[in-house]
PDB file of C-alpha atoms and ligand atoms in Angstrom:
ATOM      1  CA  MET C   1      98.090 126.032 114.690  1.00 78.00           C
ATOM      2  CA  ILE C   2      95.110 128.113 113.562  1.00 79.00           C
ATOM      3  CA  HIS C   3      92.751 126.827 110.873  1.00 84.00           C
ATOM      4  CA  PRO C   4      90.680 129.843 109.789  1.00 81.00           C
ATOM      5  CA  PRO C   5      87.564 128.478 108.045  1.00 79.00           C
ATOM      6  CA  ASP C   6      87.689 130.857 105.089  1.00 85.00           C
ATOM      7  CA  GLN C   7      91.386 131.002 104.354  1.00 91.00           C
ATOM      8  CA  PRO C   8      94.153 128.432 104.125  1.00 93.00           C
ATOM      9  CA  THR C   9      96.139 127.231 107.125  1.00 94.00           C
ATOM     10  CA  ALA C  10      99.822 128.130 106.931  1.00 94.00           C
ATOM     11  CA  LEU C  11     101.687 124.963 107.910  1.00 94.00           C
ATOM     12  CA  HIS C  12     105.085 124.958 109.642  1.00 92.00           C
ATOM     13  CA  ALA C  13     108.229 124.430 107.572  1.00 93.00           C
ATOM     14  CA  GLY C  14     109.387 120.824 107.799  1.00 91.00           C
ATOM     15  CA  GLY C  15     106.248 119.648 109.613  1.00 91.00           C
ATOM     16  CA  ASP C  16     103.181 117.635 108.603  1.00 90.00           C
ATOM     17  CA  ASN C  17     102.306 118.396 104.986  1.00 92.00           C
ATOM     18  CA  SER C  18      98.910 118.713 103.312  1.00 93.00           C
ATOM     19  CA  ILE C  19      98.714 114.945 102.699  1.00 90.00           C
ATOM     20  CA  ALA C  20      99.131 114.259 106.408  1.00 89.00           C
ATOM     21  CA  PHE C  21      96.177 116.573 107.030  1.00 90.00           C
ATOM     22  CA  LEU C  22      94.159 114.940 104.262  1.00 91.00           C
ATOM     23  CA  ILE C  23      94.700 111.471 105.695  1.00 87.00           C
ATOM     24  CA  GLY C  24      94.226 112.715 109.257  1.00 86.00           C
ATOM     25  CA  VAL C  25      90.887 114.321 108.374  1.00 85.00           C
ATOM     26  CA  THR C  26      89.268 112.056 105.795  1.00 85.00           C
ATOM     27  CA  ALA C  27      90.705 108.579 106.376  1.00 85.00           C
ATOM     28  CA  ASP C  28      87.866 107.965 108.802  1.00 85.00           C
ATOM     29  CA  GLU C  29      84.497 106.574 107.840  1.00 84.00           C
ATOM     30  CA  TRP C  30      82.562 108.547 110.468  1.00 88.00           C
ATOM     31  CA  THR C  31      83.935 111.835 109.201  1.00 91.00           C
ATOM     32  CA  LEU C  32      83.000 110.911 105.616  1.00 89.00           C
ATOM     33  CA  LEU C  33      79.489 109.968 106.697  1.00 88.00           C
ATOM     34  CA  ILE C  34      79.071 113.182 108.700  1.00 93.00           C
ATOM     35  CA  LEU C  35      80.244 115.157 105.666  1.00 93.00           C
ATOM     36  CA  ARG C  36      77.967 113.297 103.284  1.00 89.00           C
ATOM     37  CA  HIS C  37      74.941 114.455 105.291  1.00 91.00           C
ATOM     38  CA  ALA C  38      76.375 117.917 105.916  1.00 94.00           C
ATOM     39  CA  LEU C  39      76.511 118.450 102.144  1.00 90.00           C
ATOM     40  CA  GLN C  40      72.788 117.657 102.069  1.00 87.00           C
ATOM     41  CA  GLY C  41      72.235 120.470 104.558  1.00 91.00           C
ATOM     42  CA  VAL C  42      72.344 118.586 107.864  1.00 95.00           C
ATOM     43  CA  ASP C  43      73.989 120.737 110.519  1.00 97.00           C
ATOM     44  CA  SER C  44      72.547 119.769 113.887  1.00 97.00           C
ATOM     45  CA  PHE C  45      73.877 117.270 116.388  1.00 97.00           C
ATOM     46  CA  ASP C  46      70.483 115.577 116.755  1.00 97.00           C
ATOM     47  CA  GLN C  47      69.987 115.164 113.011  1.00 96.00           C
ATOM     48  CA  TRP C  48      73.291 113.315 112.596  1.00 95.00           C
ATOM     49  CA  LEU C  49      72.496 111.226 115.636  1.00 94.00           C
ATOM     50  CA  GLU C  50      69.215 110.217 114.043  1.00 94.00           C
ATOM     51  CA  LEU C  51      70.717 109.508 110.611  1.00 91.00           C
ATOM     52  CA  LEU C  52      73.832 107.597 111.641  1.00 90.00           C
ATOM     53  CA  PRO C  53      74.352 104.581 113.926  1.00 88.00           C
ATOM     54  CA  ILE C  54      76.823 106.677 115.899  1.00 90.00           C
ATOM     55  CA  SER C  55      77.048 107.206 119.659  1.00 91.00           C
ATOM     56  CA  PRO C  56      76.833 110.756 121.067  1.00 94.00           C
ATOM     57  CA  PRO C  57      80.418 110.778 122.423  1.00 94.00           C
ATOM     58  CA  VAL C  58      81.853 109.593 119.085  1.00 92.00           C
ATOM     59  CA  LEU C  59      79.794 112.139 117.152  1.00 94.00           C
ATOM     60  CA  SER C  60      80.790 114.958 119.440  1.00 94.00           C
ATOM     61  CA  GLY C  61      84.452 113.903 119.205  1.00 93.00           C
ATOM     62  CA  ARG C  62      84.341 113.976 115.412  1.00 94.00           C
ATOM     63  CA  LEU C  63      82.542 117.334 115.288  1.00 96.00           C
ATOM     64  CA  ARG C  64      84.974 118.859 117.769  1.00 94.00           C
ATOM     65  CA  ARG C  65      87.854 117.678 115.618  1.00 92.00           C
ATOM     66  CA  MET C  66      86.200 119.018 112.442  1.00 94.00           C
ATOM     67  CA  ALA C  67      85.651 122.367 114.170  1.00 94.00           C
ATOM     68  CA  GLU C  68      89.310 122.533 115.259  1.00 92.00           C
ATOM     69  CA  LEU C  69      90.357 121.947 111.674  1.00 91.00           C
ATOM     70  CA  GLY C  70      88.045 124.697 110.382  1.00 93.00           C
ATOM     71  CA  ILE C  71      85.718 122.313 108.515  1.00 95.00           C
ATOM     72  CA  VAL C  72      82.577 123.148 110.519  1.00 96.00           C
ATOM     73  CA  ALA C  73      81.703 126.185 112.609  1.00 95.00           C
ATOM     74  CA  VAL C  74      80.159 125.818 116.055  1.00 94.00           C
ATOM     75  CA  SER C  75      77.021 127.694 116.888  1.00 92.00           C
ATOM     76  CA  GLY C  76      75.161 126.226 119.863  1.00 89.00           C
ATOM     77  CA  ASP C  77      74.038 122.721 118.836  1.00 89.00           C
ATOM     78  CA  THR C  78      74.572 123.352 115.138  1.00 96.00           C
ATOM     79  CA  TYR C  79      77.737 122.804 113.146  1.00 97.00           C
ATOM     80  CA  PRO C  80      77.351 124.398 109.716  1.00 96.00           C
ATOM     81  CA  LEU C  81      79.979 123.648 107.076  1.00 95.00           C
ATOM     82  CA  THR C  82      82.481 126.430 106.555  1.00 95.00           C
ATOM     83  CA  ARG C  83      83.859 127.343 103.118  1.00 94.00           C
ATOM     84  CA  ARG C  84      86.732 124.969 103.841  1.00 95.00           C
ATOM     85  CA  GLY C  85      84.299 122.179 104.707  1.00 95.00           C
ATOM     86  CA  ALA C  86      81.924 122.832 101.817  1.00 94.00           C
ATOM     87  CA  ALA C  87      84.934 122.621  99.469  1.00 95.00           C
ATOM     88  CA  LEU C  88      85.078 118.867 100.210  1.00 95.00           C
ATOM     89  CA  TRP C  89      82.107 118.253  97.894  1.00 94.00           C
ATOM     90  CA  PRO C  90      84.257 116.809  95.048  1.00 96.00           C
ATOM     91  CA  MET C  91      85.536 114.085  97.346  1.00 94.00           C
ATOM     92  CA  ILE C  92      82.055 113.004  98.434  1.00 91.00           C
ATOM     93  CA  VAL C  93      80.705 113.254  94.866  1.00 93.00           C
ATOM     94  CA  THR C  94      83.534 111.172  93.368  1.00 94.00           C
ATOM     95  CA  LEU C  95      83.236 108.676  96.231  1.00 90.00           C
ATOM     96  CA  ALA C  96      79.506 108.242  95.654  1.00 88.00           C
ATOM     97  CA  GLY C  97      80.100 108.051  91.876  1.00 90.00           C
ATOM     98  CA  TRP C  98      82.706 105.296  92.275  1.00 91.00           C
ATOM     99  CA  GLU C  99      80.517 103.299  94.659  1.00 87.00           C
ATOM    100  CA  LYS C 100      77.637 103.594  92.197  1.00 86.00           C
ATOM    101  CA  VAL C 101      79.692 102.158  89.325  1.00 88.00           C
ATOM    102  CA  TRP C 102      81.926  99.669  91.181  1.00 88.00           C
ATOM    103  CA  GLY C 103      80.245  98.843  94.491  1.00 80.00           C
ATOM    104  CA  ASP C 104      77.671  96.092  94.656  1.00 70.00           C
ATOM    105  CA  ASP C 105      76.788  95.420  98.258  1.00 63.00           C
ATOM    106  CA  HIS C 106      74.929  98.473  99.475  1.00 59.00           C
ATOM    107  CA  VAL C 107      72.559  97.950 102.322  1.00 55.00           C
ATOM    108  CA  GLU C 108      71.904 101.652 102.726  1.00 61.00           C
ATOM    109  CA  PRO C 109      70.953 103.519  99.566  1.00 66.00           C
ATOM    110  CA  LEU C 110      73.756 105.571  98.050  1.00 72.00           C
ATOM    111  CA  PRO C 111      73.324 109.315  97.904  1.00 76.00           C
ATOM    112  CA  ARG C 112      71.608 110.276  94.674  1.00 83.00           C
ATOM    113  CA  LEU C 113      73.596 112.874  92.752  1.00 89.00           C
ATOM    114  CA  ARG C 114      71.613 115.274  90.625  1.00 93.00           C
ATOM    115  CA  HIS C 115      73.103 117.948  88.394  1.00 96.00           C
ATOM    116  CA  LEU C 116      70.760 120.911  88.646  1.00 95.00           C
ATOM    117  CA  ARG C 117      71.957 122.497  85.375  1.00 96.00           C
ATOM    118  CA  CYS C 118      70.862 119.547  83.221  1.00 97.00           C
ATOM    119  CA  GLY C 119      68.483 117.854  85.667  1.00 96.00           C
ATOM    120  CA  ALA C 120      70.085 114.434  85.271  1.00 96.00           C
ATOM    121  CA  ASP C 121      71.263 111.928  87.869  1.00 94.00           C
ATOM    122  CA  PHE C 122      74.936 111.862  87.067  1.00 93.00           C
ATOM    123  CA  THR C 123      78.272 110.291  87.734  1.00 92.00           C
ATOM    124  CA  PRO C 124      81.299 112.601  87.763  1.00 95.00           C
ATOM    125  CA  LEU C 125      83.905 112.428  85.016  1.00 96.00           C
ATOM    126  CA  MET C 126      87.508 113.544  85.540  1.00 97.00           C
ATOM    127  CA  ALA C 127      88.989 116.029  83.083  1.00 98.00           C
ATOM    128  CA  CYS C 128      92.222 118.008  82.973  1.00 98.00           C
ATOM    129  CA  GLY C 129      91.556 121.618  83.973  1.00 97.00           C
ATOM    130  CA  ALA C 130      94.543 122.820  81.955  1.00 97.00           C
ATOM    131  CA  CYS C 131      93.664 121.380  78.523  1.00 97.00           C
ATOM    132  CA  GLY C 132      90.000 120.475  79.080  1.00 95.00           C
ATOM    133  CA  GLU C 133      90.333 116.861  77.888  1.00 96.00           C
ATOM    134  CA  VAL C 134      88.701 113.988  79.737  1.00 96.00           C
ATOM    135  CA  ALA C 135      91.581 112.313  81.573  1.00 96.00           C
ATOM    136  CA  ALA C 136      91.972 108.700  82.675  1.00 94.00           C
ATOM    137  CA  ALA C 137      93.965 107.998  85.824  1.00 93.00           C
ATOM    138  CA  ARG C 138      96.750 106.397  83.789  1.00 92.00           C
ATOM    139  CA  ASP C 139      97.229 109.692  81.875  1.00 94.00           C
ATOM    140  CA  VAL C 140      98.003 111.569  85.083  1.00 95.00           C
ATOM    141  CA  VAL C 141     101.443 111.114  86.610  1.00 93.00           C
ATOM    142  CA  GLY C 142     102.055 112.181  90.206  1.00 92.00           C
ATOM    143  CA  GLU C 143     105.279 112.742  92.088  1.00 91.00           C
ATOM    144  CA  PHE C 144     106.369 114.344  95.328  1.00 91.00           C
ATOM    145  CA  GLY C 145     106.752 118.121  95.265  1.00 93.00           C
ATOM    146  CA  PRO C 146     108.895 120.328  97.569  1.00 93.00           C
ATOM    147  CA  SER C 147     107.006 119.487 100.795  1.00 92.00           C
ATOM    148  CA  GLY C 148     106.384 115.867  99.832  1.00 89.00           C
ATOM    149  CA  SER C 149     108.078 112.877 101.408  1.00 84.00           C
ATOM    150  CA  TRP C 150     106.679 109.811 103.103  1.00 80.00           C
ATOM    151  CA  PRO C 151     107.549 110.822 106.677  1.00 80.00           C
ATOM    152  CA  ARG C 152     105.889 114.233 106.270  1.00 84.00           C
ATOM    153  CA  SER C 153     102.807 112.680 104.648  1.00 82.00           C
ATOM    154  CA  ALA C 154     101.996 110.350 107.528  1.00 75.00           C
ATOM    155  CA  PRO C 155      99.611 111.940 110.016  1.00 68.00           C
ATOM    156  CA  SER C 156     101.345 112.687 113.309  1.00 68.00           C
ATOM    157  CA  ALA C 157      99.572 112.468 116.645  1.00 59.00           C
ATOM    158  CA  ALA C 158      98.470 116.091 116.195  1.00 56.00           C
ATOM    159  CA  THR C 159      96.920 115.523 112.774  1.00 61.00           C
ATOM    160  CA  ARG C 160      95.278 112.191 113.407  1.00 60.00           C
ATOM    161  CA  ARG C 161      91.620 111.796 114.269  1.00 56.00           C
ATOM    162  CA  PRO C 162      90.748 111.035 117.889  1.00 55.00           C
ATOM    163  CA  ALA C 163      91.537 107.445 118.821  1.00 49.00           C
ATOM    164  CA  GLY C 164      88.785 104.857 119.193  1.00 48.00           C
ATOM    165  CA  GLY C 165      85.266 104.820 117.923  1.00 50.00           C
ATOM    166  CA  SER C 166      86.210 103.563 114.482  1.00 52.00           C
ATOM    167  CA  ALA C 167      83.118 102.827 112.434  1.00 49.00           C
ATOM    168  CA  ASN C 168      82.208  99.180 112.251  1.00 52.00           C
ATOM    169  CA  LEU C 169      78.865  99.249 110.524  1.00 50.00           C
ATOM    170  CA  GLY C 170      78.951  96.166 108.355  1.00 42.00           C
ATOM    171  CA  PRO C 171      77.941  96.937 104.780  1.00 40.00           C
ATOM    172  CA  SER C 172      77.320 100.635 104.840  1.00 56.00           C
ATOM    173  CA  PHE C 173      77.077 103.790 102.752  1.00 60.00           C
ATOM    174  CA  PHE C 174      80.581 103.476 101.344  1.00 69.00           C
ATOM    175  CA  PRO C 175      81.347  99.807 101.983  1.00 70.00           C
ATOM    176  CA  GLN C 176      84.127  99.401  99.430  1.00 81.00           C
ATOM    177  CA  SER C 177      85.674 102.827  99.856  1.00 83.00           C
ATOM    178  CA  ARG C 178      86.043 102.076 103.534  1.00 80.00           C
ATOM    179  CA  ALA C 179      88.517  99.328 102.690  1.00 83.00           C
ATOM    180  CA  LEU C 180      90.523 101.814 100.616  1.00 86.00           C
ATOM    181  CA  ILE C 181      90.562 104.976 102.709  1.00 84.00           C
ATOM    182  CA  GLY C 182      88.745 104.107 105.943  1.00 77.00           C
ATOM    183  CA  ASN C 183      91.961 104.268 107.936  1.00 77.00           C
ATOM    184  CA  ARG C 184      95.300 105.959 107.539  1.00 81.00           C
ATOM    185  CA  TRP C 185      97.327 102.895 106.551  1.00 85.00           C
ATOM    186  CA  ALA C 186      94.899 101.997 103.813  1.00 87.00           C
ATOM    187  CA  ALA C 187      94.930 105.567 102.484  1.00 86.00           C
ATOM    188  CA  ALA C 188      98.736 105.664 102.539  1.00 87.00           C
ATOM    189  CA  MET C 189      98.950 102.267 100.769  1.00 90.00           C
ATOM    190  CA  LEU C 190      96.595 103.405  98.049  1.00 91.00           C
ATOM    191  CA  SER C 191      98.578 106.628  97.556  1.00 89.00           C
ATOM    192  CA  ALA C 192     101.757 104.558  97.249  1.00 91.00           C
ATOM    193  CA  ALA C 193     100.103 102.444  94.544  1.00 93.00           C
ATOM    194  CA  TYR C 194      99.173 105.580  92.570  1.00 92.00           C
ATOM    195  CA  LEU C 195     102.747 106.839  92.913  1.00 90.00           C
ATOM    196  CA  GLY C 196     104.036 103.609  91.375  1.00 91.00           C
ATOM    197  CA  ALA C 197     104.679 101.136  94.220  1.00 93.00           C
ATOM    198  CA  THR C 198     104.168  97.547  93.018  1.00 95.00           C
ATOM    199  CA  ARG C 199     106.281  95.381  95.346  1.00 95.00           C
ATOM    200  CA  PHE C 200     105.723  94.428  98.957  1.00 94.00           C
ATOM    201  CA  SER C 201     109.104  95.924  99.875  1.00 94.00           C
ATOM    202  CA  GLN C 202     108.195  99.256  98.244  1.00 93.00           C
ATOM    203  CA  PHE C 203     104.900  99.515 100.113  1.00 93.00           C
ATOM    204  CA  HIS C 204     106.655  98.540 103.315  1.00 92.00           C
ATOM    205  CA  ARG C 205     109.457 101.071 102.977  1.00 89.00           C
ATOM    206  CA  GLN C 206     107.274 103.932 101.749  1.00 86.00           C
ATOM    207  CA  VAL C 207     104.285 103.584 104.031  1.00 86.00           C
ATOM    208  CA  GLY C 208     106.312 102.669 107.111  1.00 84.00           C
ATOM    209  CA  ALA C 209     103.629 100.382 108.560  1.00 86.00           C
ATOM    210  CA  PRO C 210     104.423  97.010 110.169  1.00 90.00           C
ATOM    211  CA  ALA C 211     104.787  94.172 107.645  1.00 92.00           C
ATOM    212  CA  THR C 212     101.649  92.466 108.957  1.00 93.00           C
ATOM    213  CA  VAL C 213      99.619  95.613 108.220  1.00 91.00           C
ATOM    214  CA  ILE C 214     101.043  95.825 104.695  1.00 93.00           C
ATOM    215  CA  ALA C 215     100.269  92.145 104.053  1.00 93.00           C
ATOM    216  CA  ASP C 216      96.759  92.543 105.411  1.00 92.00           C
ATOM    217  CA  ARG C 217      96.002  95.613 103.270  1.00 92.00           C
ATOM    218  CA  LEU C 218      97.381  93.942 100.135  1.00 93.00           C
ATOM    219  CA  ARG C 219      95.055  91.022 100.789  1.00 93.00           C
ATOM    220  CA  VAL C 220      92.034  93.306 101.310  1.00 92.00           C
ATOM    221  CA  PHE C 221      92.871  95.383  98.220  1.00 94.00           C
ATOM    222  CA  ARG C 222      92.978  92.172  96.172  1.00 94.00           C
ATOM    223  CA  GLU C 223      89.675  91.005  97.651  1.00 92.00           C
ATOM    224  CA  VAL C 224      88.021  94.319  96.830  1.00 91.00           C
ATOM    225  CA  GLY C 225      89.561  94.036  93.366  1.00 94.00           C
ATOM    226  CA  VAL C 226      91.562  97.261  93.215  1.00 95.00           C
ATOM    227  CA  LEU C 227      94.928  95.493  92.980  1.00 96.00           C
ATOM    228  CA  HIS C 228      95.811  92.249  91.289  1.00 94.00           C
ATOM    229  CA  ALA C 229      98.916  90.178  91.855  1.00 93.00           C
ATOM    230  CA  GLU C 230     101.267  88.959  89.152  1.00 91.00           C
ATOM    231  CA  GLY C 231     104.123  86.493  89.550  1.00 84.00           C
ATOM    232  CA  ASP C 232     104.268  84.288  92.619  1.00 77.00           C
ATOM    233  CA  GLN C 233     100.688  84.595  93.889  1.00 70.00           C
ATOM    234  CA  ASP C 234     101.368  82.842  97.175  1.00 73.00           C
ATOM    235  CA  ARG C 235     104.398  84.852  98.134  1.00 76.00           C
ATOM    236  CA  ALA C 236     103.510  88.488  98.744  1.00 72.00           C
ATOM    237  CA  ASP C 237     107.221  89.324  98.857  1.00 78.00           C
ATOM    238  CA  ARG C 238     107.732  88.008  95.312  1.00 82.00           C
ATOM    239  CA  ALA C 239     104.520  89.147  93.640  1.00 91.00           C
ATOM    240  CA  THR C 240     103.981  92.363  91.711  1.00 94.00           C
ATOM    241  CA  PHE C 241     100.821  94.261  92.624  1.00 95.00           C
ATOM    242  CA  ARG C 242      99.172  96.353  89.936  1.00 95.00           C
ATOM    243  CA  LEU C 243      96.126  98.589  89.988  1.00 96.00           C
ATOM    244  CA  THR C 244      93.091  97.172  88.212  1.00 96.00           C
ATOM    245  CA  ASP C 245      90.577  99.291  86.252  1.00 95.00           C
ATOM    246  CA  LYS C 246      88.503  99.432  89.409  1.00 95.00           C
ATOM    247  CA  GLY C 247      91.513 100.657  91.369  1.00 96.00           C
ATOM    248  CA  ARG C 248      92.384 103.310  88.810  1.00 96.00           C
ATOM    249  CA  ALA C 249      88.758 104.457  88.724  1.00 95.00           C
ATOM    250  CA  PHE C 250      89.104 105.454  92.388  1.00 95.00           C
ATOM    251  CA  PHE C 251      91.867 107.924  91.537  1.00 96.00           C
ATOM    252  CA  PRO C 252      89.510 110.958  91.216  1.00 96.00           C
ATOM    253  CA  VAL C 253      88.500 110.465  94.865  1.00 95.00           C
ATOM    254  CA  VAL C 254      92.116 110.657  95.974  1.00 94.00           C
ATOM    255  CA  MET C 255      92.836 113.523  93.568  1.00 95.00           C
ATOM    256  CA  SER C 256      89.843 115.462  94.964  1.00 96.00           C
ATOM    257  CA  GLY C 257      91.225 115.032  98.450  1.00 94.00           C
ATOM    258  CA  VAL C 258      94.754 115.987  97.443  1.00 94.00           C
ATOM    259  CA  GLU C 259      93.591 119.175  95.719  1.00 96.00           C
ATOM    260  CA  TRP C 260      91.425 120.108  98.683  1.00 96.00           C
ATOM    261  CA  SER C 261      94.229 119.564 101.171  1.00 95.00           C
ATOM    262  CA  GLN C 262      96.774 121.475  99.081  1.00 95.00           C
ATOM    263  CA  ARG C 263      94.369 124.390  98.744  1.00 96.00           C
ATOM    264  CA  TRP C 264      93.579 124.571 102.477  1.00 96.00           C
ATOM    265  CA  TYR C 265      96.728 123.349 104.285  1.00 95.00           C
ATOM    266  CA  VAL C 266      99.650 125.087 102.669  1.00 95.00           C
ATOM    267  CA  ALA C 267     103.281 124.170 103.379  1.00 95.00           C
ATOM    268  CA  PRO C 268     105.766 127.039 102.982  1.00 95.00           C
ATOM    269  CA  GLU C 269     108.055 124.946 100.736  1.00 95.00           C
ATOM    270  CA  GLY C 270     105.366 124.312  98.100  1.00 95.00           C
ATOM    271  CA  PRO C 271     102.991 121.422  97.330  1.00 95.00           C
ATOM    272  CA  ALA C 272     103.453 117.872  98.604  1.00 93.00           C
ATOM    273  CA  LEU C 273     102.363 116.300  95.339  1.00 94.00           C
ATOM    274  CA  GLU C 274     102.488 117.535  91.752  1.00 95.00           C
ATOM    275  CA  PHE C 275     100.699 116.005  88.796  1.00 96.00           C
ATOM    276  CA  GLN C 276     101.429 116.084  85.084  1.00 96.00           C
ATOM    277  CA  HIS C 277      99.057 115.470  82.213  1.00 97.00           C
ATOM    278  CA  ARG C 278     100.964 115.045  78.931  1.00 95.00           C
ATOM    279  CA  ASP C 279     103.377 118.009  78.894  1.00 95.00           C
ATOM    280  CA  HIS C 280     101.594 120.257  81.385  1.00 97.00           C
ATOM    281  CA  ARG C 281     100.659 120.601  85.050  1.00 96.00           C
ATOM    282  CA  PHE C 282      97.405 118.779  85.823  1.00 97.00           C
ATOM    283  CA  TRP C 283      94.581 120.097  87.936  1.00 97.00           C
ATOM    284  CA  MET C 284      91.306 118.292  88.133  1.00 96.00           C
ATOM    285  CA  LEU C 285      88.090 119.484  86.600  1.00 97.00           C
ATOM    286  CA  LEU C 286      85.003 117.390  87.286  1.00 97.00           C
ATOM    287  CA  LEU C 287      82.425 117.136  84.520  1.00 97.00           C
ATOM    288  CA  CYS C 288      78.867 115.848  84.614  1.00 97.00           C
ATOM    289  CA  ALA C 289      79.000 112.613  82.595  1.00 95.00           C
ATOM    290  CA  GLU C 290      75.491 113.337  81.278  1.00 96.00           C
ATOM    291  CA  CYS C 291      75.838 116.879  79.883  1.00 97.00           C
ATOM    292  CA  GLU C 292      79.675 117.057  79.986  1.00 95.00           C
ATOM    293  CA  LYS C 293      79.580 120.538  81.541  1.00 96.00           C
ATOM    294  CA  PRO C 294      81.890 121.355  84.481  1.00 96.00           C
ATOM    295  CA  LEU C 295      80.367 120.628  87.887  1.00 96.00           C
ATOM    296  CA  ALA C 296      80.167 123.274  90.584  1.00 94.00           C
ATOM    297  CA  GLY C 297      79.229 122.562  94.196  1.00 89.00           C
ATOM    298  CA  ARG C 298      76.187 124.856  94.071  1.00 88.00           C
ATOM    299  CA  ASP C 299      74.781 122.990  91.027  1.00 93.00           C
ATOM    300  CA  ILE C 300      74.745 119.598  92.729  1.00 92.00           C
ATOM    301  CA  GLU C 301      71.996 118.128  94.812  1.00 88.00           C
ATOM    302  CA  VAL C 302      73.021 115.240  97.048  1.00 82.00           C
ATOM    303  CA  GLY C 303      69.749 113.464  97.740  1.00 75.00           C
TER     304      GLY C 303
HETATM  305 ZN1   ZN O   1      95.670 118.307  80.134  1.00 60.87          ZN
HETATM  306 ZN1   ZN O   2      74.745 117.633  83.754  1.00 60.87          ZN
END
């Protein structure tokens, strides 16, 4: 499959959908950390090596994978972001914004987000692109579209990141986000929660992971405080798991990723996920919480 950097990939009918690509690409802490620095202008192998506690083979594996997927170009020892790669800025900006508001254990400083149009350090605010209103996660309802189904949304061997070398940095740049989207099962579990799963059996059936993995993720999500349990607290199979405010506040990160993947990895049947806001189709507009103007990638400085 060819992933031209400046135009969308045409996916095969019936194969992995855009969500599988999203999870395959971004549900990996190293890739997110590489991207975070790339958006600040880092594009050389040695610079990443200096900035991140990553080994050369792991870094080169990640960059090779990102190049295959059209996210970076390869030019000698430099790997500049392509248009496809640069279009991931909303995901990194919403991730950093969520960590700033909800995270509390940063050893490394978070990236500082500055809006060049108003000059302020900002956090992003989600709005509905169709009607322009600021939208809370609970106002946006998602469901599977024509290419959406759980089996097609799970990354296959072809979509998944290279095995091994998973980041284990202790408290890091995105310490809490890592628990939510740092691996594919976590990302799939979180997506299931946004699509309405509340019971152990629903997570189990939809995500398709072993029961021990589901139980472990539910425990971690409760520890991080993005889900809380109602009912029989000691019996995961009887409890009802609901998103907390903190959990719902992470929705713009997932939405950013979903929009990116549906723009760049296009299934012939149509989108994998569709979202409604009130009576209309939702697409996400990010505003600067300080000046309330729409954010554009070129107007943001990640420092
Ligand atoms: Zn709207
Ligand atoms: Zn602003």
